[in-house]
Amino acid sequence: MDKNLYINQALFIAALSGLMKCFQYSAACQKLDIADFKAKNQNIASEFDKFKDWRNKHYLHDENSMTETTALLFVAPESHNQALGGLPSVIWNSVQIDYVEDVQKLREVLKAVEQYIVVKIDEIGQKLIDKYKDKTREELLAFGSANIRLCSIAEPNINRNEKQ
């Protein structure tokens, strides 16, 4: 953990965002089934829901003004000869994350999601085997080469799925 609170918060939110991305719609990959995940991981289902709500309602979309800033001025007492009671102030009204407890809980949820993904990958692999196991070599080769486009960050502004 970093000693800077804002760096810790940024890293926590990045992990939270990455975790929940697995359960959101994406053109690039299949989303995971939340109900199935929670049914198979009942011991952490409530923590999962908490982190999902934090991601969706507080940190990434902030529907509940959980990271709100408010600027204000203090008015001087009547006995002072000026109206303003000092310099403008800004209050950063946010909920502080318990970086010992909440990071540990997030880590547990991340590990459960990772294990869930491994099982799902194995299930899809087995479905592929079951579907194609009776095909001849020639039938399999007739499908052609795999259409794999290597990932690159060289052109992040270009959708590689649309690029020929």
Tab-separated table of N, CA and C in Angstrom:
chain	number	residue	atom	x	y	z
A	1	MET	N	0.833	-1.187	0.000
A	1	MET	CA	0.000	0.000	0.000
A	1	MET	C	0.876	1.249	0.000
A	2	ASP	N	0.413	2.225	-0.690
A	2	ASP	CA	1.108	3.502	-0.763
A	2	ASP	C	0.702	4.353	0.437
A	3	LYS	N	1.553	5.264	0.845
A	3	LYS	CA	1.210	6.145	1.965
A	3	LYS	C	0.248	7.240	1.547
A	4	ASN	N	0.163	7.502	0.244
A	4	ASN	CA	-0.743	8.527	-0.258
A	4	ASN	C	-2.149	7.946	-0.385
A	5	LEU	N	-3.078	8.524	0.344
A	5	LEU	CA	-4.458	8.045	0.383
A	5	LEU	C	-5.101	8.014	-0.999
A	6	TYR	N	-4.837	9.013	-1.822
A	6	TYR	CA	-5.476	9.095	-3.136
A	6	TYR	C	-4.927	8.051	-4.106
A	7	ILE	N	-3.648	7.706	-3.972
A	7	ILE	CA	-3.095	6.631	-4.799
A	7	ILE	C	-3.736	5.312	-4.401
A	8	ASN	N	-3.874	5.063	-3.108
A	8	ASN	CA	-4.547	3.845	-2.645
A	8	ASN	C	-5.977	3.787	-3.157
A	9	GLN	N	-6.677	4.911	-3.097
A	9	GLN	CA	-8.056	4.944	-3.571
A	9	GLN	C	-8.106	4.663	-5.070
A	10	ALA	N	-7.203	5.252	-5.830
A	10	ALA	CA	-7.177	5.034	-7.281
A	10	ALA	C	-6.906	3.570	-7.610
A	11	LEU	N	-5.963	2.953	-6.907
A	11	LEU	CA	-5.661	1.540	-7.138
A	11	LEU	C	-6.840	0.653	-6.746
A	12	PHE	N	-7.504	0.980	-5.644
A	12	PHE	CA	-8.673	0.220	-5.200
A	12	PHE	C	-9.788	0.318	-6.237
A	13	ILE	N	-10.049	1.528	-6.724
A	13	ILE	CA	-11.120	1.726	-7.704
A	13	ILE	C	-10.774	1.025	-9.019
A	14	ALA	N	-9.500	1.028	-9.404
A	14	ALA	CA	-9.090	0.316	-10.620
A	14	ALA	C	-9.341	-1.184	-10.471
A	15	ALA	N	-8.999	-1.742	-9.314
A	15	ALA	CA	-9.254	-3.167	-9.072
A	15	ALA	C	-10.748	-3.448	-9.054
A	16	LEU	N	-11.499	-2.579	-8.416
A	16	LEU	CA	-12.956	-2.717	-8.344
A	16	LEU	C	-13.566	-2.669	-9.743
A	17	SER	N	-13.109	-1.746	-10.554
A	17	SER	CA	-13.606	-1.605	-11.919
A	17	SER	C	-13.264	-2.832	-12.757
A	18	GLY	N	-12.036	-3.298	-12.644
A	18	GLY	CA	-11.616	-4.487	-13.386
A	18	GLY	C	-12.409	-5.718	-12.996
A	19	LEU	N	-12.672	-5.847	-11.708
A	19	LEU	CA	-13.466	-6.978	-11.215
A	19	LEU	C	-14.863	-6.955	-11.812
A	20	MET	N	-15.539	-5.843	-11.702
A	20	MET	CA	-16.934	-5.768	-12.135
A	20	MET	C	-17.082	-5.742	-13.652
A	21	LYS	N	-16.003	-5.403	-14.361
A	21	LYS	CA	-16.049	-5.424	-15.824
A	21	LYS	C	-16.378	-6.824	-16.327
A	22	CYS	N	-15.968	-7.841	-15.585
A	22	CYS	CA	-16.252	-9.228	-15.975
A	22	CYS	C	-17.753	-9.514	-16.023
A	23	PHE	N	-18.534	-8.728	-15.311
A	23	PHE	CA	-19.973	-8.969	-15.197
A	23	PHE	C	-20.792	-7.944	-15.982
A	24	GLN	N	-20.124	-7.113	-16.778
A	24	GLN	CA	-20.785	-6.083	-17.574
A	24	GLN	C	-20.756	-6.485	-19.041
A	25	TYR	N	-21.654	-5.914	-19.824
A	25	TYR	CA	-21.661	-6.182	-21.260
A	25	TYR	C	-20.397	-5.618	-21.896
A	26	SER	N	-19.829	-6.384	-22.808
A	26	SER	CA	-18.672	-5.931	-23.573
A	26	SER	C	-18.755	-6.540	-24.965
A	27	ALA	N	-18.427	-5.766	-25.975
A	27	ALA	CA	-18.413	-6.294	-27.337
A	27	ALA	C	-17.285	-7.305	-27.511
A	28	ALA	N	-16.279	-7.235	-26.647
A	28	ALA	CA	-15.098	-8.073	-26.802
A	28	ALA	C	-15.207	-9.440	-26.132
A	29	CYS	N	-16.029	-9.557	-25.121
A	29	CYS	CA	-16.066	-10.844	-24.422
A	29	CYS	C	-17.430	-11.094	-23.790
A	30	GLN	N	-17.645	-12.347	-23.475
A	30	GLN	CA	-18.893	-12.774	-22.853
A	30	GLN	C	-18.900	-12.332	-21.393
A	31	LYS	N	-20.027	-11.793	-20.941
A	31	LYS	CA	-20.081	-11.382	-19.540
A	31	LYS	C	-20.410	-12.591	-18.676
A	32	LEU	N	-19.936	-12.546	-17.452
A	32	LEU	CA	-20.211	-13.621	-16.507
A	32	LEU	C	-21.593	-13.439	-15.905
A	33	ASP	N	-22.213	-14.536	-15.556
A	33	ASP	CA	-23.557	-14.549	-14.989
A	33	ASP	C	-23.472	-14.274	-13.484
A	34	ILE	N	-23.964	-13.124	-13.060
A	34	ILE	CA	-23.887	-12.729	-11.647
A	34	ILE	C	-24.631	-13.719	-10.762
A	35	ALA	N	-25.852	-14.089	-11.155
A	35	ALA	CA	-26.656	-14.999	-10.328
A	35	ALA	C	-25.950	-16.342	-10.165
A	36	ASP	N	-25.372	-16.860	-11.240
A	36	ASP	CA	-24.658	-18.138	-11.168
A	36	ASP	C	-23.421	-18.017	-10.285
A	37	PHE	N	-22.677	-16.923	-10.465
A	37	PHE	CA	-21.482	-16.717	-9.639
A	37	PHE	C	-21.847	-16.674	-8.157
A	38	LYS	N	-22.881	-15.893	-7.821
A	38	LYS	CA	-23.271	-15.757	-6.411
A	38	LYS	C	-23.821	-17.069	-5.858
A	39	ALA	N	-24.544	-17.833	-6.665
A	39	ALA	CA	-25.066	-19.124	-6.209
A	39	ALA	C	-23.927	-20.088	-5.885
A	40	LYS	N	-22.847	-19.992	-6.634
A	40	LYS	CA	-21.704	-20.884	-6.424
A	40	LYS	C	-20.704	-20.325	-5.419
A	41	ASN	N	-20.917	-19.101	-4.979
A	41	ASN	CA	-20.015	-18.446	-4.021
A	41	ASN	C	-20.829	-17.717	-2.961
A	42	GLN	N	-21.737	-18.436	-2.320
A	42	GLN	CA	-22.651	-17.812	-1.360
A	42	GLN	C	-21.926	-17.181	-0.180
A	43	ASN	N	-20.741	-17.680	0.148
A	43	ASN	CA	-19.998	-17.145	1.288
A	43	ASN	C	-19.510	-15.712	1.066
A	44	ILE	N	-19.424	-15.288	-0.194
A	44	ILE	CA	-18.978	-13.917	-0.471
A	44	ILE	C	-20.009	-13.122	-1.268
A	45	ALA	N	-21.217	-13.647	-1.409
A	45	ALA	CA	-22.246	-12.986	-2.228
A	45	ALA	C	-22.561	-11.585	-1.718
A	46	SER	N	-22.648	-11.409	-0.410
A	46	SER	CA	-22.973	-10.074	0.117
A	46	SER	C	-21.821	-9.097	-0.117
A	47	GLU	N	-20.585	-9.564	0.006
A	47	GLU	CA	-19.426	-8.706	-0.290
A	47	GLU	C	-19.409	-8.346	-1.771
A	48	PHE	N	-19.722	-9.323	-2.624
A	48	PHE	CA	-19.787	-9.063	-4.060
A	48	PHE	C	-20.800	-7.962	-4.347
A	49	ASP	N	-21.999	-8.073	-3.762
A	49	ASP	CA	-23.043	-7.062	-3.978
A	49	ASP	C	-22.596	-5.686	-3.491
A	50	LYS	N	-21.922	-5.657	-2.352
A	50	LYS	CA	-21.428	-4.381	-1.823
A	50	LYS	C	-20.449	-3.741	-2.806
A	51	PHE	N	-19.500	-4.523	-3.298
A	51	PHE	CA	-18.516	-3.984	-4.233
A	51	PHE	C	-19.160	-3.593	-5.559
A	52	LYS	N	-20.152	-4.350	-6.003
A	52	LYS	CA	-20.862	-4.002	-7.243
A	52	LYS	C	-21.560	-2.659	-7.075
A	53	ASP	N	-22.220	-2.473	-5.928
A	53	ASP	CA	-22.892	-1.195	-5.668
A	53	ASP	C	-21.890	-0.056	-5.525
A	54	TRP	N	-20.772	-0.296	-4.869
A	54	TRP	CA	-19.740	0.739	-4.762
A	54	TRP	C	-19.285	1.157	-6.151
A	55	ARG	N	-19.041	0.175	-7.008
A	55	ARG	CA	-18.587	0.473	-8.362
A	55	ARG	C	-19.659	1.232	-9.132
A	56	ASN	N	-20.879	0.718	-9.124
A	56	ASN	CA	-21.943	1.264	-9.971
A	56	ASN	C	-22.557	2.552	-9.437
A	57	LYS	N	-22.687	2.671	-8.136
A	57	LYS	CA	-23.432	3.798	-7.561
A	57	LYS	C	-22.551	4.876	-6.946
A	58	HIS	N	-21.314	4.538	-6.610
A	58	HIS	CA	-20.477	5.510	-5.906
A	58	HIS	C	-19.268	5.964	-6.719
A	59	TYR	N	-18.438	5.016	-7.110
A	59	TYR	CA	-17.144	5.411	-7.650
A	59	TYR	C	-17.133	5.675	-9.144
A	60	LEU	N	-17.705	4.807	-9.962
A	60	LEU	CA	-17.629	5.036	-11.406
A	60	LEU	C	-18.744	5.922	-11.925
A	61	HIS	N	-19.897	5.862	-11.313
A	61	HIS	CA	-21.015	6.687	-11.782
A	61	HIS	C	-21.458	7.702	-10.735
A	62	ASP	N	-21.127	7.502	-9.512
A	62	ASP	CA	-21.353	8.428	-8.396
A	62	ASP	C	-22.756	9.026	-8.372
A	63	GLU	N	-23.749	8.159	-8.496
A	63	GLU	CA	-25.141	8.610	-8.437
A	63	GLU	C	-25.517	9.150	-7.058
A	64	ASN	N	-24.767	8.754	-6.047
A	64	ASN	CA	-25.105	9.119	-4.673
A	64	ASN	C	-24.200	10.199	-4.098
A	65	SER	N	-23.448	10.875	-4.960
A	65	SER	CA	-22.543	11.954	-4.537
A	65	SER	C	-21.599	11.515	-3.418
A	66	MET	N	-21.002	10.349	-3.603
A	66	MET	CA	-20.109	9.817	-2.573
A	66	MET	C	-18.703	10.406	-2.640
A	67	THR	N	-18.400	11.105	-3.703
A	67	THR	CA	-17.101	11.780	-3.791
A	67	THR	C	-17.331	13.242	-4.152
A	68	GLU	N	-18.223	13.848	-3.434
A	68	GLU	CA	-18.674	15.209	-3.715
A	68	GLU	C	-17.713	16.252	-3.131
A	69	THR	N	-17.519	17.322	-3.875
A	69	THR	CA	-16.778	18.465	-3.338
A	69	THR	C	-17.736	19.643	-3.223
A	70	THR	N	-17.529	20.432	-2.188
A	70	THR	CA	-18.365	21.611	-1.965
A	70	THR	C	-17.460	22.786	-1.635
A	71	ALA	N	-17.627	23.871	-2.380
A	71	ALA	CA	-16.873	25.097	-2.095
A	71	ALA	C	-17.754	26.015	-1.259
A	72	LEU	N	-17.151	26.685	-0.286
A	72	LEU	CA	-17.944	27.573	0.560
A	72	LEU	C	-17.107	28.722	1.089
A	73	LEU	N	-17.813	29.733	1.519
A	73	LEU	CA	-17.198	30.897	2.162
A	73	LEU	C	-17.769	31.019	3.566
A	74	PHE	N	-16.938	31.442	4.493
A	74	PHE	CA	-17.412	31.690	5.848
A	74	PHE	C	-17.752	33.172	5.984
A	75	VAL	N	-18.836	33.443	6.650
A	75	VAL	CA	-19.250	34.824	6.908
A	75	VAL	C	-18.675	35.223	8.266
A	76	ALA	N	-18.058	36.403	8.295
A	76	ALA	CA	-17.433	36.893	9.530
A	76	ALA	C	-18.506	37.270	10.553
A	77	PRO	N	-18.155	37.218	11.833
A	77	PRO	CA	-19.096	37.669	12.864
A	77	PRO	C	-19.426	39.153	12.676
A	78	GLU	N	-20.528	39.577	13.242
A	78	GLU	CA	-20.989	40.972	13.116
A	78	GLU	C	-19.946	41.974	13.598
A	79	SER	N	-19.164	41.592	14.565
A	79	SER	CA	-18.198	42.520	15.155
A	79	SER	C	-17.016	42.838	14.230
A	80	HIS	N	-16.812	42.056	13.162
A	80	HIS	CA	-15.712	42.319	12.226
A	80	HIS	C	-16.119	43.376	11.203
A	81	ASN	N	-15.123	44.066	10.679
A	81	ASN	CA	-15.424	45.136	9.729
A	81	ASN	C	-15.527	44.646	8.278
A	82	GLN	N	-15.409	43.350	8.051
A	82	GLN	CA	-15.591	42.819	6.694
A	82	GLN	C	-16.565	41.640	6.739
A	83	ALA	N	-17.191	41.371	5.617
A	83	ALA	CA	-18.227	40.336	5.567
A	83	ALA	C	-17.646	38.925	5.532
A	84	LEU	N	-16.523	38.762	4.812
A	84	LEU	CA	-15.952	37.418	4.681
A	84	LEU	C	-15.105	37.068	5.890
A	85	GLY	N	-15.266	35.836	6.333
A	85	GLY	CA	-14.545	35.385	7.520
A	85	GLY	C	-13.297	34.600	7.209
A	86	GLY	N	-12.754	34.755	6.041
A	86	GLY	CA	-11.527	34.041	5.685
A	86	GLY	C	-11.526	33.629	4.228
A	87	LEU	N	-10.546	32.831	3.890
A	87	LEU	CA	-10.399	32.362	2.516
A	87	LEU	C	-11.473	31.333	2.177
A	88	PRO	N	-11.781	31.180	0.900
A	88	PRO	CA	-12.731	30.134	0.504
A	88	PRO	C	-12.214	28.762	0.929
A	89	SER	N	-13.118	27.869	1.214
A	89	SER	CA	-12.763	26.509	1.617
A	89	SER	C	-13.430	25.517	0.676
A	90	VAL	N	-12.787	24.382	0.515
A	90	VAL	CA	-13.364	23.285	-0.262
A	90	VAL	C	-13.398	22.062	0.638
A	91	ILE	N	-14.554	21.458	0.719
A	91	ILE	CA	-14.713	20.228	1.501
A	91	ILE	C	-14.820	19.076	0.517
A	92	TRP	N	-13.941	18.094	0.676
A	92	TRP	CA	-13.988	16.882	-0.140
A	92	TRP	C	-14.766	15.865	0.678
A	93	ASN	N	-16.035	15.729	0.349
A	93	ASN	CA	-16.943	14.869	1.105
A	93	ASN	C	-16.942	13.484	0.481
A	94	SER	N	-16.122	12.595	0.996
A	94	SER	CA	-16.066	11.243	0.439
A	94	SER	C	-15.931	10.230	1.561
A	95	VAL	N	-16.321	9.013	1.246
A	95	VAL	CA	-16.210	7.919	2.203
A	95	VAL	C	-14.805	7.344	2.083
A	96	GLN	N	-14.124	7.231	3.181
A	96	GLN	CA	-12.786	6.664	3.161
A	96	GLN	C	-12.868	5.139	3.175
A	97	ILE	N	-12.054	4.532	2.361
A	97	ILE	CA	-11.986	3.078	2.290
A	97	ILE	C	-11.065	2.590	3.399
A	98	ASP	N	-11.450	1.520	4.064
A	98	ASP	CA	-10.586	0.878	5.049
A	98	ASP	C	-9.631	-0.020	4.265
A	99	TYR	N	-8.424	0.470	4.035
A	99	TYR	CA	-7.507	-0.231	3.146
A	99	TYR	C	-6.952	-1.516	3.731
A	100	VAL	N	-7.194	-1.809	4.957
A	100	VAL	CA	-6.789	-3.098	5.507
A	100	VAL	C	-7.925	-4.097	5.305
A	101	GLU	N	-9.105	-3.742	5.772
A	101	GLU	CA	-10.242	-4.664	5.714
A	101	GLU	C	-10.850	-4.767	4.313
A	102	ASP	N	-11.149	-3.645	3.680
A	102	ASP	CA	-11.840	-3.681	2.389
A	102	ASP	C	-10.967	-4.234	1.268
A	103	VAL	N	-9.678	-3.949	1.294
A	103	VAL	CA	-8.788	-4.510	0.276
A	103	VAL	C	-8.710	-6.025	0.436
A	104	GLN	N	-8.669	-6.505	1.668
A	104	GLN	CA	-8.635	-7.954	1.897
A	104	GLN	C	-9.922	-8.607	1.389
A	105	LYS	N	-11.058	-7.983	1.645
A	105	LYS	CA	-12.337	-8.530	1.167
A	105	LYS	C	-12.406	-8.492	-0.357
A	106	LEU	N	-11.930	-7.403	-0.953
A	106	LEU	CA	-11.912	-7.316	-2.413
A	106	LEU	C	-10.999	-8.396	-2.993
A	107	ARG	N	-9.879	-8.632	-2.354
A	107	ARG	CA	-8.954	-9.687	-2.797
A	107	ARG	C	-9.648	-11.048	-2.770
A	108	GLU	N	-10.424	-11.329	-1.719
A	108	GLU	CA	-11.155	-12.599	-1.624
A	108	GLU	C	-12.162	-12.738	-2.761
A	109	VAL	N	-12.876	-11.661	-3.064
A	109	VAL	CA	-13.848	-11.699	-4.161
A	109	VAL	C	-13.120	-11.887	-5.493
A	110	LEU	N	-12.010	-11.182	-5.690
A	110	LEU	CA	-11.230	-11.331	-6.924
A	110	LEU	C	-10.753	-12.769	-7.110
A	111	LYS	N	-10.284	-13.398	-6.043
A	111	LYS	CA	-9.827	-14.791	-6.136
A	111	LYS	C	-10.980	-15.720	-6.486
A	112	ALA	N	-12.149	-15.477	-5.904
A	112	ALA	CA	-13.320	-16.304	-6.215
A	112	ALA	C	-13.730	-16.132	-7.674
A	113	VAL	N	-13.680	-14.904	-8.176
A	113	VAL	CA	-14.017	-14.655	-9.586
A	113	VAL	C	-12.998	-15.343	-10.491
A	114	GLU	N	-11.730	-15.264	-10.135
A	114	GLU	CA	-10.697	-15.931	-10.935
A	114	GLU	C	-10.954	-17.437	-11.005
A	115	GLN	N	-11.256	-18.053	-9.868
A	115	GLN	CA	-11.547	-19.490	-9.844
A	115	GLN	C	-12.798	-19.811	-10.659
A	116	TYR	N	-13.804	-18.951	-10.574
A	116	TYR	CA	-15.040	-19.124	-11.337
A	116	TYR	C	-14.744	-19.070	-12.836
A	117	ILE	N	-13.897	-18.129	-13.250
A	117	ILE	CA	-13.532	-17.997	-14.668
A	117	ILE	C	-12.782	-19.237	-15.149
A	118	VAL	N	-11.871	-19.752	-14.339
A	118	VAL	CA	-11.125	-20.958	-14.717
A	118	VAL	C	-12.085	-22.117	-14.975
A	119	VAL	N	-13.070	-22.286	-14.109
A	119	VAL	CA	-14.068	-23.349	-14.289
A	119	VAL	C	-14.859	-23.119	-15.574
A	120	LYS	N	-15.274	-21.873	-15.820
A	120	LYS	CA	-16.042	-21.558	-17.032
A	120	LYS	C	-15.218	-21.833	-18.294
A	121	ILE	N	-13.941	-21.487	-18.274
A	121	ILE	CA	-13.072	-21.763	-19.424
A	121	ILE	C	-12.988	-23.266	-19.662
A	122	ASP	N	-12.819	-24.034	-18.587
A	122	ASP	CA	-12.770	-25.494	-18.719
A	122	ASP	C	-14.080	-26.051	-19.260
A	123	GLU	N	-15.209	-25.499	-18.821
A	123	GLU	CA	-16.513	-25.955	-19.317
A	123	GLU	C	-16.650	-25.680	-20.815
A	124	ILE	N	-16.240	-24.493	-21.250
A	124	ILE	CA	-16.307	-24.160	-22.680
A	124	ILE	C	-15.366	-25.063	-23.476
A	125	GLY	N	-14.191	-25.314	-22.933
A	125	GLY	CA	-13.253	-26.226	-23.594
A	125	GLY	C	-13.841	-27.616	-23.757
A	126	GLN	N	-14.504	-28.095	-22.730
A	126	GLN	CA	-15.121	-29.419	-22.806
A	126	GLN	C	-16.258	-29.438	-23.828
A	127	LYS	N	-17.026	-28.355	-23.913
A	127	LYS	CA	-18.095	-28.275	-24.925
A	127	LYS	C	-17.513	-28.332	-26.335
A	128	LEU	N	-16.377	-27.668	-26.539
A	128	LEU	CA	-15.719	-27.725	-27.847
A	128	LEU	C	-15.271	-29.147	-28.174
A	129	ILE	N	-14.673	-29.805	-27.199
A	129	ILE	CA	-14.241	-31.192	-27.406
A	129	ILE	C	-15.439	-32.064	-27.742
A	130	ASP	N	-16.510	-31.941	-26.951
A	130	ASP	CA	-17.707	-32.755	-27.181
A	130	ASP	C	-18.305	-32.502	-28.565
A	131	LYS	N	-18.288	-31.263	-29.004
A	131	LYS	CA	-18.895	-30.909	-30.291
A	131	LYS	C	-18.078	-31.419	-31.480
A	132	TYR	N	-16.757	-31.395	-31.367
A	132	TYR	CA	-15.909	-31.698	-32.518
A	132	TYR	C	-15.124	-33.004	-32.410
A	133	LYS	N	-15.275	-33.760	-31.357
A	133	LYS	CA	-14.451	-34.952	-31.146
A	133	LYS	C	-14.669	-36.045	-32.190
A	134	ASP	N	-15.822	-36.088	-32.803
A	134	ASP	CA	-16.107	-37.135	-33.785
A	134	ASP	C	-15.793	-36.709	-35.218
A	135	LYS	N	-15.290	-35.511	-35.412
A	135	LYS	CA	-14.936	-35.018	-36.746
A	135	LYS	C	-13.597	-35.627	-37.181
A	136	THR	N	-13.458	-35.802	-38.469
A	136	THR	CA	-12.175	-36.273	-38.998
A	136	THR	C	-11.209	-35.093	-39.078
A	137	ARG	N	-9.952	-35.413	-39.288
A	137	ARG	CA	-8.939	-34.362	-39.431
A	137	ARG	C	-9.286	-33.444	-40.602
A	138	GLU	N	-9.717	-34.026	-41.703
A	138	GLU	CA	-10.061	-33.252	-42.891
A	138	GLU	C	-11.256	-32.339	-42.619
A	139	GLU	N	-12.240	-32.829	-41.888
A	139	GLU	CA	-13.406	-32.000	-41.550
A	139	GLU	C	-12.992	-30.817	-40.669
A	140	LEU	N	-12.088	-31.075	-39.746
A	140	LEU	CA	-11.616	-30.000	-38.868
A	140	LEU	C	-10.810	-28.966	-39.654
A	141	LEU	N	-9.952	-29.421	-40.565
A	141	LEU	CA	-9.154	-28.493	-41.371
A	141	LEU	C	-10.022	-27.668	-42.315
A	142	ALA	N	-11.180	-28.190	-42.695
A	142	ALA	CA	-12.082	-27.466	-43.594
A	142	ALA	C	-12.638	-26.193	-42.949
A	143	PHE	N	-12.608	-26.113	-41.638
A	143	PHE	CA	-13.070	-24.897	-40.954
A	143	PHE	C	-12.130	-23.718	-41.204
A	144	GLY	N	-10.901	-23.992	-41.602
A	144	GLY	CA	-9.948	-22.922	-41.873
A	144	GLY	C	-9.156	-22.541	-40.632
A	145	SER	N	-8.336	-21.526	-40.809
A	145	SER	CA	-7.480	-21.057	-39.713
A	145	SER	C	-8.288	-20.284	-38.681
A	146	ALA	N	-7.784	-20.298	-37.485
A	146	ALA	CA	-8.418	-19.515	-36.414
A	146	ALA	C	-8.269	-18.031	-36.729
A	147	ASN	N	-9.298	-17.270	-36.463
A	147	ASN	CA	-9.287	-15.826	-36.715
A	147	ASN	C	-8.854	-15.115	-35.435
A	148	ILE	N	-7.555	-14.993	-35.262
A	148	ILE	CA	-7.014	-14.364	-34.053
A	148	ILE	C	-6.290	-13.085	-34.452
A	149	ARG	N	-6.735	-11.973	-33.897
A	149	ARG	CA	-6.071	-10.685	-34.112
A	149	ARG	C	-5.315	-10.349	-32.828
A	150	LEU	N	-4.014	-10.268	-32.945
A	150	LEU	CA	-3.210	-10.003	-31.761
A	150	LEU	C	-3.517	-8.623	-31.193
A	151	CYS	N	-3.555	-8.555	-29.895
A	151	CYS	CA	-3.809	-7.287	-29.207
A	151	CYS	C	-2.581	-6.393	-29.292
A	152	SER	N	-2.825	-5.094	-29.287
A	152	SER	CA	-1.743	-4.118	-29.310
A	152	SER	C	-2.263	-2.808	-28.731
A	153	ILE	N	-1.384	-2.091	-28.065
A	153	ILE	CA	-1.758	-0.764	-27.580
A	153	ILE	C	-1.159	0.327	-28.455
A	154	ALA	N	-0.645	-0.068	-29.625
A	154	ALA	CA	-0.010	0.898	-30.521
A	154	ALA	C	-1.004	1.916	-31.067
A	155	GLU	N	-2.244	1.506	-31.300
A	155	GLU	CA	-3.263	2.407	-31.844
A	155	GLU	C	-4.527	2.323	-30.980
A	156	PRO	N	-4.490	2.848	-29.767
A	156	PRO	CA	-5.630	2.678	-28.860
A	156	PRO	C	-6.908	3.365	-29.324
A	157	ASN	N	-6.794	4.315	-30.233
A	157	ASN	CA	-7.978	5.034	-30.708
A	157	ASN	C	-8.688	4.308	-31.847
A	158	ILE	N	-8.125	3.208	-32.324
A	158	ILE	CA	-8.722	2.454	-33.428
A	158	ILE	C	-9.310	1.157	-32.882
A	159	ASN	N	-10.562	0.894	-33.233
A	159	ASN	CA	-11.224	-0.343	-32.827
A	159	ASN	C	-10.635	-1.481	-33.649
A	160	ARG	N	-9.889	-2.362	-32.998
A	160	ARG	CA	-9.209	-3.423	-33.739
A	160	ARG	C	-10.177	-4.439	-34.314
A	161	ASN	N	-11.418	-4.492	-33.807
A	161	ASN	CA	-12.419	-5.394	-34.367
A	161	ASN	C	-12.937	-4.886	-35.706
A	162	GLU	N	-12.797	-3.582	-35.960
A	162	GLU	CA	-13.235	-3.002	-37.226
A	162	GLU	C	-12.082	-2.855	-38.213
A	163	LYS	N	-10.857	-2.927	-37.702
A	163	LYS	CA	-9.666	-2.759	-38.543
A	163	LYS	C	-9.430	-4.043	-39.342
A	164	GLN	N	-9.136	-3.891	-40.597
A	164	GLN	CA	-8.879	-5.058	-41.462
A	164	GLN	C	-7.407	-5.364	-41.502
